[in-house]
CSV table of C-alpha atoms and ligand atoms in Angstrom, one decimal:
chain,number,residue,atom,x,y,z
A,590,MET,CA,12.2,2.5,2.5
A,591,GLN,CA,13.1,4.4,5.7
A,592,THR,CA,13.3,2.9,9.0
A,593,LEU,CA,12.9,4.4,12.6
A,594,LYS,CA,13.0,2.8,16.0
A,595,VAL,CA,10.9,3.4,18.9
A,596,ALA,CA,13.4,2.8,21.7
A,597,LEU,CA,11.8,1.0,24.6
A,598,GLY,CA,14.4,-1.4,25.8
A,599,GLU,CA,13.2,-4.9,25.3
A,600,ARG,CA,9.9,-3.6,23.9
A,601,SER,CA,11.6,-1.4,21.3
A,602,TYR,CA,10.2,-1.9,17.8
A,603,PRO,CA,10.9,-0.6,14.2
A,604,ILE,CA,8.7,1.6,12.1
A,605,PHE,CA,9.2,0.9,8.3
A,606,ILE,CA,7.9,3.7,6.0
A,607,GLY,CA,7.8,3.4,2.1
A,608,GLU,CA,5.8,2.6,-1.1
A,609,GLY,CA,4.6,-0.8,-1.7
A,610,LEU,CA,5.7,-2.2,1.8
A,611,LEU,CA,2.4,-4.1,2.2
A,612,GLU,CA,3.7,-6.8,-0.4
A,613,GLN,CA,7.1,-7.2,1.0
A,614,GLY,CA,6.8,-9.6,3.9
A,615,LEU,CA,8.6,-7.0,6.3
A,616,MET,CA,6.5,-8.3,9.2
A,617,ASN,CA,7.4,-11.8,8.9
A,618,PRO,CA,10.5,-11.6,11.2
A,619,TYR,CA,8.2,-10.1,13.9
A,620,ILE,CA,5.8,-13.0,14.1
A,621,ARG,CA,6.9,-15.5,16.7
A,622,GLY,CA,4.4,-18.2,16.5
A,623,ARG,CA,2.6,-19.9,13.7
A,624,GLN,CA,-0.9,-18.4,14.0
A,625,VAL,CA,-1.9,-15.1,12.7
A,626,MET,CA,-5.2,-13.2,13.0
A,627,ILE,CA,-5.7,-10.3,10.6
A,628,VAL,CA,-8.0,-7.6,12.0
A,629,SER,CA,-9.5,-5.2,9.5
A,630,ASN,CA,-12.8,-3.7,8.6
A,631,GLU,CA,-15.4,-4.0,5.7
A,632,THR,CA,-13.8,-1.1,3.7
A,633,VAL,CA,-10.1,-1.7,4.1
A,634,ALA,CA,-10.1,-5.6,3.8
A,635,PRO,CA,-11.7,-5.7,0.1
A,636,LEU,CA,-8.8,-3.3,-0.9
A,637,TYR,CA,-5.7,-4.7,0.8
A,638,ILE,CA,-6.1,-7.9,2.8
A,639,GLU,CA,-5.2,-10.2,-0.1
A,640,GLN,CA,-2.0,-8.3,-0.6
A,641,LEU,CA,-1.1,-8.6,3.1
A,642,LYS,CA,-2.1,-12.3,3.2
A,643,ALA,CA,0.1,-13.1,0.1
A,644,SER,CA,3.2,-11.6,1.8
A,645,LEU,CA,2.9,-13.8,4.8
A,646,ASP,CA,4.7,-17.1,5.3
A,647,SER,CA,2.6,-19.8,3.5
A,648,ALA,CA,3.3,-22.2,6.5
A,649,TRP,CA,1.3,-20.2,9.0
A,650,LYS,CA,-2.5,-20.4,9.9
A,651,VAL,CA,-3.8,-17.2,9.0
A,652,ASP,CA,-7.3,-16.2,10.1
A,653,GLU,CA,-9.2,-13.0,9.7
A,654,VAL,CA,-11.9,-11.0,11.5
A,655,ILE,CA,-13.7,-8.2,9.5
A,656,LEU,CA,-15.3,-5.4,11.8
A,657,PRO,CA,-18.1,-2.8,10.8
A,658,ASP,CA,-16.3,0.5,9.6
A,659,GLY,CA,-16.6,3.4,11.9
A,660,GLU,CA,-15.9,5.0,15.2
A,661,GLN,CA,-19.3,4.2,16.4
A,662,TYR,CA,-18.2,0.6,16.4
A,663,LYS,CA,-15.1,1.3,18.5
A,664,ASN,CA,-16.7,0.0,21.8
A,665,LEU,CA,-16.7,-3.2,24.0
A,666,ASP,CA,-19.4,-5.0,21.9
A,667,HIS,CA,-17.6,-5.0,18.8
A,668,LEU,CA,-14.2,-5.7,20.6
A,669,ASN,CA,-15.9,-9.0,21.4
A,670,LEU,CA,-16.0,-9.9,17.8
A,671,ILE,CA,-12.2,-10.2,17.8
A,672,PHE,CA,-12.1,-12.4,20.9
A,673,ASP,CA,-15.0,-14.6,19.5
A,674,ALA,CA,-12.8,-15.1,16.2
A,675,LEU,CA,-9.6,-15.9,18.4
A,676,LEU,CA,-11.5,-18.4,20.6
A,677,GLU,CA,-13.5,-20.0,17.8
A,678,LYS,CA,-10.4,-20.5,15.6
A,679,ARG,CA,-8.3,-21.9,18.6
A,680,HIS,CA,-5.6,-19.2,18.8
A,681,ASN,CA,-3.2,-19.6,21.6
A,682,ARG,CA,-0.8,-17.4,23.3
A,683,THR,CA,1.8,-17.3,20.6
A,684,THR,CA,-0.7,-15.8,18.0
A,685,THR,CA,-0.1,-12.4,16.4
A,686,LEU,CA,-2.8,-9.9,15.6
A,687,ILE,CA,-2.1,-7.8,12.6
A,688,ALA,CA,-4.2,-4.5,12.6
A,689,LEU,CA,-4.9,-3.6,9.0
A,690,GLY,CA,-6.8,-0.4,8.8
A,691,GLY,CA,-7.0,3.2,10.5
A,692,GLY,CA,-6.9,4.3,13.9
A,693,VAL,CA,-10.1,2.6,15.0
A,694,VAL,CA,-8.9,-0.8,13.8
A,695,GLY,CA,-5.5,-0.2,15.2
A,696,ASP,CA,-6.7,0.9,18.7
A,697,MET,CA,-9.1,-2.1,18.9
A,698,THR,CA,-6.8,-4.8,17.9
A,699,GLY,CA,-4.0,-3.4,20.1
A,700,PHE,CA,-6.4,-3.6,23.1
A,701,ALA,CA,-7.5,-7.1,22.0
A,702,ALA,CA,-3.8,-8.0,21.7
A,703,ALA,CA,-3.3,-6.6,25.1
A,704,ALA,CA,-6.2,-8.5,26.8
A,705,TYR,CA,-6.4,-11.7,25.0
A,706,GLN,CA,-5.0,-14.6,27.4
A,707,ARG,CA,-3.4,-11.7,29.2
A,708,GLY,CA,-1.3,-10.4,26.3
A,709,VAL,CA,-0.3,-11.4,22.8
A,710,ASP,CA,1.8,-9.7,20.0
A,711,PHE,CA,0.5,-7.5,17.7
A,712,ILE,CA,1.6,-5.7,14.4
A,713,GLN,CA,0.3,-2.3,13.2
A,714,VAL,CA,-0.2,-1.9,9.4
A,715,PRO,CA,-2.0,1.7,9.4
A,716,THR,CA,-3.9,2.8,6.3
A,717,THR,CA,-4.9,6.4,7.1
A,718,VAL,CA,-2.5,9.4,7.3
A,719,LEU,CA,-3.9,9.7,11.0
A,720,SER,CA,-2.9,6.1,12.0
A,721,GLN,CA,0.4,6.4,10.0
A,722,VAL,CA,1.6,9.6,11.8
A,723,ASP,CA,0.1,8.9,15.2
A,724,SER,CA,-2.2,6.0,16.3
A,725,SER,CA,0.0,3.1,15.1
A,726,VAL,CA,2.9,4.3,17.2
A,727,GLY,CA,3.3,4.4,21.0
A,728,GLY,CA,1.2,1.6,22.2
A,729,LYS,CA,-2.2,3.5,23.3
A,730,THR,CA,-4.9,1.0,22.6
A,731,GLY,CA,-8.6,1.0,23.7
A,732,VAL,CA,-12.2,1.8,22.8
A,733,ASN,CA,-14.8,4.3,23.6
A,734,HIS,CA,-17.3,4.3,26.3
A,735,PRO,CA,-20.6,6.3,25.7
A,736,LEU,CA,-19.4,8.7,28.6
A,737,GLY,CA,-16.0,9.2,27.3
A,738,LYS,CA,-13.6,8.8,24.2
A,739,ASN,CA,-11.0,6.1,24.6
A,740,MET,CA,-11.9,5.6,28.3
A,741,ILE,CA,-11.4,1.7,28.4
A,742,GLY,CA,-7.8,0.7,27.2
A,743,ALA,CA,-4.4,-0.3,27.8
A,744,PHE,CA,-0.8,0.6,27.1
A,745,HIS,CA,0.6,-2.3,24.7
A,746,GLN,CA,3.3,-1.8,22.3
A,747,PRO,CA,3.3,-3.4,18.8
A,748,ARG,CA,6.2,-5.6,17.7
A,749,ALA,CA,6.4,-3.6,14.5
A,750,VAL,CA,4.7,-0.9,12.4
A,751,VAL,CA,4.4,-1.3,8.7
A,752,ILE,CA,3.7,2.1,6.8
A,753,ASP,CA,2.8,1.6,3.1
A,754,THR,CA,2.4,5.0,1.7
A,755,ASN,CA,0.6,3.6,-1.5
A,756,VAL,CA,-2.5,2.7,0.5
A,757,LEU,CA,-3.2,6.5,0.8
A,758,ASN,CA,-4.2,6.7,-2.7
A,759,THR,CA,-7.6,5.4,-1.9
A,760,LEU,CA,-8.2,7.4,1.2
A,761,PRO,CA,-11.3,9.9,0.9
A,762,GLU,CA,-10.3,13.5,1.0
A,763,ARG,CA,-12.1,14.2,4.4
A,764,GLU,CA,-9.9,11.6,6.0
A,765,LEU,CA,-6.7,12.9,4.4
A,766,ALA,CA,-7.7,16.3,6.1
A,767,ALA,CA,-8.3,14.7,9.3
A,768,GLY,CA,-4.8,13.0,9.4
A,769,LEU,CA,-3.2,16.3,8.6
A,770,ALA,CA,-4.5,17.9,11.9
A,771,GLU,CA,-2.2,15.3,13.8
A,772,VAL,CA,0.8,16.4,11.4
A,773,ILE,CA,0.3,20.0,12.2
A,774,LYS,CA,0.2,19.1,15.9
A,775,TYR,CA,3.8,17.9,15.9
A,776,GLY,CA,5.0,21.2,14.4
A,777,LEU,CA,3.0,23.2,16.9
A,778,ILE,CA,4.1,21.4,20.0
A,779,TYR,CA,7.6,20.3,19.3
A,780,ASP,CA,9.2,21.7,16.0
A,781,SER,CA,8.5,25.3,14.6
A,782,GLU,CA,10.9,24.3,11.6
A,783,PHE,CA,8.7,21.6,10.6
A,784,LEU,CA,5.7,24.0,11.1
A,785,GLY,CA,7.2,26.2,8.7
A,786,TRP,CA,8.0,23.4,6.2
A,787,LEU,CA,4.2,22.3,6.6
A,788,GLU,CA,3.0,25.9,5.8
A,789,GLN,CA,5.3,25.7,2.5
A,790,HIS,CA,4.1,22.2,1.7
A,791,MET,CA,0.4,22.1,2.4
A,792,ASP,CA,-0.6,22.3,-1.2
A,793,ARG,CA,1.6,19.3,-2.1
A,794,LEU,CA,0.3,17.3,0.9
A,795,ASN,CA,-3.4,18.0,-0.3
A,796,ALA,CA,-2.4,16.9,-3.6
A,797,ARG,CA,-1.0,13.5,-2.3
A,798,ASP,CA,2.6,14.2,-3.7
A,799,PRO,CA,4.1,10.8,-2.4
A,800,GLU,CA,7.6,12.4,-1.7
A,801,THR,CA,5.9,15.1,0.3
A,802,LEU,CA,3.6,12.8,2.4
A,803,ALA,CA,6.4,10.5,3.0
A,804,GLN,CA,8.5,13.2,4.5
A,805,ALA,CA,5.7,14.4,6.6
A,806,ILE,CA,5.1,10.9,7.9
A,807,TYR,CA,8.6,10.3,8.5
A,808,ARG,CA,9.1,13.6,10.6
A,809,SER,CA,5.8,12.9,12.5
A,810,CYS,CA,6.8,9.4,13.4
A,811,GLU,CA,10.2,10.5,14.4
A,812,VAL,CA,8.7,13.2,16.9
A,813,LYS,CA,6.1,10.6,18.1
A,814,ALA,CA,8.9,7.9,18.5
A,815,GLU,CA,11.3,10.5,20.6
A,816,VAL,CA,8.4,11.5,22.7
A,817,VAL,CA,7.0,7.9,23.5
A,818,ALA,CA,10.7,6.7,24.4
A,819,GLN,CA,10.9,9.5,27.0
A,820,ASP,CA,7.5,8.9,28.4
A,821,GLU,CA,5.8,5.8,27.4
A,822,LYS,CA,2.9,5.8,29.9
A,823,GLU,CA,2.2,9.5,29.8
A,824,SER,CA,3.5,10.8,33.1
A,825,GLY,CA,4.9,13.9,31.5
A,826,ILE,CA,5.9,15.0,28.1
A,827,ARG,CA,3.7,12.6,26.2
A,828,ALA,CA,0.6,14.5,27.4
A,829,LEU,CA,1.7,17.4,24.9
A,830,LEU,CA,0.7,15.0,22.1
A,831,ASN,CA,-2.9,15.8,23.1
A,832,LEU,CA,-3.0,19.2,21.9
A,833,GLY,CA,-6.5,20.3,21.0
A,834,HIS,CA,-7.6,16.8,22.0
A,835,THR,CA,-9.5,17.7,25.3
A,836,PHE,CA,-11.6,20.3,23.4
A,837,GLY,CA,-11.7,17.6,20.3
A,838,HIS,CA,-12.8,14.7,22.5
A,839,ALA,CA,-15.6,16.9,24.0
A,840,ILE,CA,-16.8,17.6,20.3
A,841,GLU,CA,-16.6,13.9,19.3
A,842,ALA,CA,-18.5,12.8,22.2
A,843,HIS,CA,-21.2,15.5,22.0
A,844,GLN,CA,-21.8,15.0,18.2
A,845,GLY,CA,-21.9,11.2,18.5
A,846,TYR,CA,-19.0,9.2,17.4
A,847,GLY,CA,-18.4,9.0,13.7
A,848,GLN,CA,-20.1,12.5,13.2
A,849,TRP,CA,-17.1,14.7,13.4
A,850,LEU,CA,-14.0,12.7,12.4
A,851,HIS,CA,-11.3,12.6,15.4
A,852,GLY,CA,-8.9,14.9,13.3
A,853,GLU,CA,-11.6,17.3,12.4
A,854,ALA,CA,-12.5,17.6,16.1
A,855,VAL,CA,-8.8,18.0,16.9
A,856,GLY,CA,-8.6,20.8,14.2
A,857,ALA,CA,-11.3,22.9,15.8
A,858,GLY,CA,-9.7,21.9,19.2
A,859,THR,CA,-6.3,23.0,18.2
A,860,MET,CA,-7.8,26.5,17.3
A,861,MET,CA,-9.5,26.7,20.6
A,862,ALA,CA,-6.1,25.8,22.3
A,863,ALA,CA,-4.4,28.5,20.1
A,864,ASP,CA,-7.2,31.0,21.1
A,865,LEU,CA,-6.8,30.2,25.0
A,866,SER,CA,-3.0,30.5,24.6
A,867,ALA,CA,-3.4,33.9,23.1
A,868,ARG,CA,-5.9,35.0,25.9
A,869,LEU,CA,-3.1,34.0,28.3
A,870,GLY,CA,-0.7,36.4,26.5
A,871,TRP,CA,1.4,33.6,25.2
A,872,LEU,CA,0.7,33.6,21.5
A,873,THR,CA,0.3,37.0,19.3
A,874,THR,CA,-2.4,37.7,17.2
A,875,SER,CA,-0.3,36.8,14.1
A,876,ASP,CA,0.6,33.3,15.7
A,877,VAL,CA,-3.1,32.5,16.2
A,878,GLN,CA,-3.8,33.7,12.4
A,879,ARG,CA,-0.9,31.3,11.4
A,880,VAL,CA,-2.4,28.5,13.1
A,881,ARG,CA,-5.9,29.3,11.6
A,882,THR,CA,-4.4,29.7,8.1
A,883,LEU,CA,-2.6,26.5,8.3
A,884,LEU,CA,-5.5,24.5,9.6
A,885,GLU,CA,-7.7,26.0,7.0
A,886,ALA,CA,-5.1,25.2,4.2
A,887,ALA,CA,-5.5,21.5,5.3
A,888,HIS,CA,-9.3,21.9,4.9
A,889,LEU,CA,-10.0,21.4,8.5
A,890,PRO,CA,-12.9,23.0,10.7
A,891,VAL,CA,-11.6,25.9,13.0
A,892,ILE,CA,-14.8,26.5,14.7
A,893,PRO,CA,-16.6,24.1,17.1
A,894,PRO,CA,-20.2,22.9,16.3
A,895,ALA,CA,-22.7,25.7,16.4
A,896,ASP,CA,-24.9,23.5,19.0
A,897,MET,CA,-22.1,23.1,21.5
A,898,ASP,CA,-22.3,25.6,24.1
A,899,GLU,CA,-20.0,26.4,27.1
A,900,ALA,CA,-21.9,24.0,29.7
A,901,ALA,CA,-21.6,21.1,27.2
A,902,PHE,CA,-17.9,21.5,26.7
A,903,PHE,CA,-17.5,21.7,30.5
A,904,GLU,CA,-19.4,18.7,31.3
A,905,LEU,CA,-17.5,16.5,28.7
A,906,MET,CA,-14.2,18.0,29.4
A,907,SER,CA,-14.5,17.1,33.0
A,908,VAL,CA,-14.0,13.4,32.0
A,909,ASP,CA,-10.9,14.1,30.1
A,910,LYS,CA,-8.0,11.6,31.1
A,911,LYS,CA,-5.8,14.6,32.0
A,912,VAL,CA,-8.1,15.8,34.7
A,913,LEU,CA,-6.2,15.3,38.0
A,914,ASP,CA,-7.9,15.5,41.4
A,915,GLY,CA,-10.9,17.1,39.8
A,916,GLN,CA,-8.7,19.8,38.2
A,917,LEU,CA,-8.9,20.4,34.2
A,918,ARG,CA,-5.4,20.4,32.8
A,919,LEU,CA,-5.1,21.7,29.1
A,920,VAL,CA,-2.3,21.4,26.6
A,921,LEU,CA,-1.6,25.0,25.6
A,922,LEU,CA,1.0,26.7,23.4
A,923,LYS,CA,3.7,28.9,25.1
A,924,ARG,CA,4.9,29.8,21.5
A,925,LEU,CA,4.6,28.1,18.2
A,926,GLY,CA,6.8,24.9,18.4
A,927,GLU,CA,6.5,24.8,22.2
A,928,ALA,CA,3.6,23.4,24.4
A,929,VAL,CA,2.9,23.0,28.2
A,930,VAL,CA,0.3,21.0,30.0
A,931,THR,CA,-1.1,23.3,32.6
A,932,ALA,CA,-4.0,23.8,35.1
A,933,ASP,CA,-2.9,27.2,35.7
A,934,PHE,CA,-5.2,29.4,33.7
A,935,ASP,CA,-8.1,31.6,34.5
A,936,THR,CA,-11.5,29.8,34.2
A,937,ALA,CA,-13.0,33.2,32.9
A,938,LEU,CA,-10.5,33.2,29.9
A,939,LEU,CA,-11.3,29.4,29.1
A,940,GLN,CA,-15.1,30.3,29.3
A,941,GLN,CA,-14.4,33.2,26.8
A,942,THR,CA,-12.7,30.6,24.4
A,943,LEU,CA,-15.6,28.2,25.0
A,944,SER,CA,-18.1,30.7,23.9
A,945,ALA,CA,-16.3,32.4,21.1
A,946,GLY,CA,-17.9,30.2,18.5
A,947,GLU,CA,-17.5,31.7,15.1
A,948,ALA,CA,-15.2,34.4,16.2
A,949,LEU,CA,-12.5,31.6,16.1
A,950,GLY,CA,-12.7,31.4,12.4
A,951,GLN,CA,-12.0,35.2,12.1
A,952,SER,CA,-8.9,37.2,12.3
B,238,NAD,P1,-10.7,5.3,10.9
B,238,NAD,O1,-9.9,4.1,11.5
B,238,NAD,O2,-12.1,5.3,11.3
B,238,NAD,O3,-10.4,5.5,9.4
B,238,NAD,C1,-11.2,6.4,8.7
B,238,NAD,C2,-12.0,5.9,7.5
B,238,NAD,O4,-11.0,5.5,6.3
B,238,NAD,C3,-12.6,4.6,7.8
B,238,NAD,O5,-13.9,4.6,7.0
B,238,NAD,C4,-11.7,3.5,7.1
B,238,NAD,O6,-12.4,2.3,6.8
B,238,NAD,C5,-11.3,4.2,5.9
B,238,NAD,N1,-9.8,3.8,5.4
B,238,NAD,C6,-9.0,3.4,6.1
B,238,NAD,N2,-7.8,3.3,5.3
B,238,NAD,C7,-8.2,3.5,4.1
B,238,NAD,C8,-7.6,3.5,2.8
B,238,NAD,N3,-6.4,3.2,2.7
B,238,NAD,N4,-8.4,3.7,1.6
B,238,NAD,C9,-9.8,4.0,1.9
B,238,NAD,N5,-10.3,4.0,3.1
B,238,NAD,C10,-9.5,3.7,4.1
B,238,NAD,O7,-10.0,6.6,11.3
B,238,NAD,P2,-8.6,7.2,11.9
B,238,NAD,O8,-8.7,8.6,11.5
B,238,NAD,O9,-7.6,6.4,11.1
B,238,NAD,O10,-8.3,7.0,13.4
B,238,NAD,C11,-9.1,7.6,14.1
B,238,NAD,C12,-9.2,6.8,15.4
B,238,NAD,O11,-7.7,6.8,16.0
B,238,NAD,C13,-9.9,7.4,16.6
B,238,NAD,O12,-10.6,6.5,17.2
B,238,NAD,C14,-8.9,8.1,17.6
B,238,NAD,O13,-9.2,8.0,18.9
B,238,NAD,C15,-7.7,7.0,17.4
B,238,NAD,N6,-6.4,7.6,17.7
B,238,NAD,C16,-5.5,7.0,18.4
B,238,NAD,C17,-4.3,7.3,18.9
B,238,NAD,C18,-3.6,6.4,19.7
B,238,NAD,O14,-2.4,7.1,20.0
B,238,NAD,N7,-3.8,5.2,19.8
B,238,NAD,C19,-3.9,8.5,18.6
B,238,NAD,C20,-4.8,9.4,17.5
B,238,NAD,C21,-5.9,8.9,17.2
B,239,LIG,N1,-2.1,10.4,20.5
B,239,LIG,C1,-1.6,10.7,21.6
B,239,LIG,C2,-0.6,9.8,22.1
B,239,LIG,O1,-0.3,8.7,21.6
B,239,LIG,O2,-0.1,9.9,23.2
């Protein structure tokens, strides 16, 4: 087992990474009261909830709420199911919520924990690559609104993150690829050496080699923990973690949540960010080709949906959380391994990227 720490003063917490951790009771020391509410969904619960329950202290009152599965249920209506269960089962302010699932369950559980009785503890037990390398760490929680992705939420840090890499064996192929989009992101924005390592190891990641996956998860969480420790509430460097996300969130909202997976939309969005960075003269043609080759090697889309035009992108991107005083800001690449958040780009170049369509898939 490997351990990392997210250093946030009195709100610091550990990230445990290893095989078979679900059964090891690692979260028990982080549960302060005697009540636990496990939040999961109808896909993940049948696979893993019993293992998790068996690892908890038998003296505790353990309840569960099982949500329908899907990004389309990440909304205020379904958040209410968690509050209903907490109130019906008489959970008090010392309860601990445990999120057992991917990023949807994690984001909703975290937000429920942030709001229930003005804030209770929660623990993340992420079960997808995406949630293990990104969403379970850093305390961003929330739900979608029909007019924008993740628009209703709160910063609320978990007490611990327990990453059992064995659970990835049951993950569908498409979800594996979607998670790799966020892994590639860390290489592109922060660590060119890791980017090179990913280029060499993508075959083994696709084949779910446990050792290679564990290394990729560890380095991803390490970068995320470093960034979050420097800028918890995203007033600076943390925004870089949104490479490809402004384009990607627009794709998700346009297609209807759950049609394109978040990671797939981030894949195409990353390609668009690389394309615009090249138009600005920051990346070379061969840099852009490296980005394209790596995304394709991870089985991710590199072109946006055919039915999305420039106007659709502009409308949806205008509600992005990085818009300040009406000005759109984007995460772009100064070079491979270094990103910036900037509003300083020529709108004509952005228009060229937004209308490039299939050309993004060609060198
Ligand atoms: P997800 O939670 O929808 O999970 C993907 C699918 O895999 C679901 O059908 C789920 O039931 C299934 N699944 C989960 N674990 C499984 C397992 N071990 N075996 C078999 N099936 C399994 O999607 P996701 O990609 O994990 O997360 C996407 C969400 O995360 C989005 O809502 C996105 O906005 C959010 N996100 C949040 C942050 C953050 O910082 N909070 C960062 C990135 C993404
Ligand atoms: N996934 C972006 C962030 O956590 O800030």
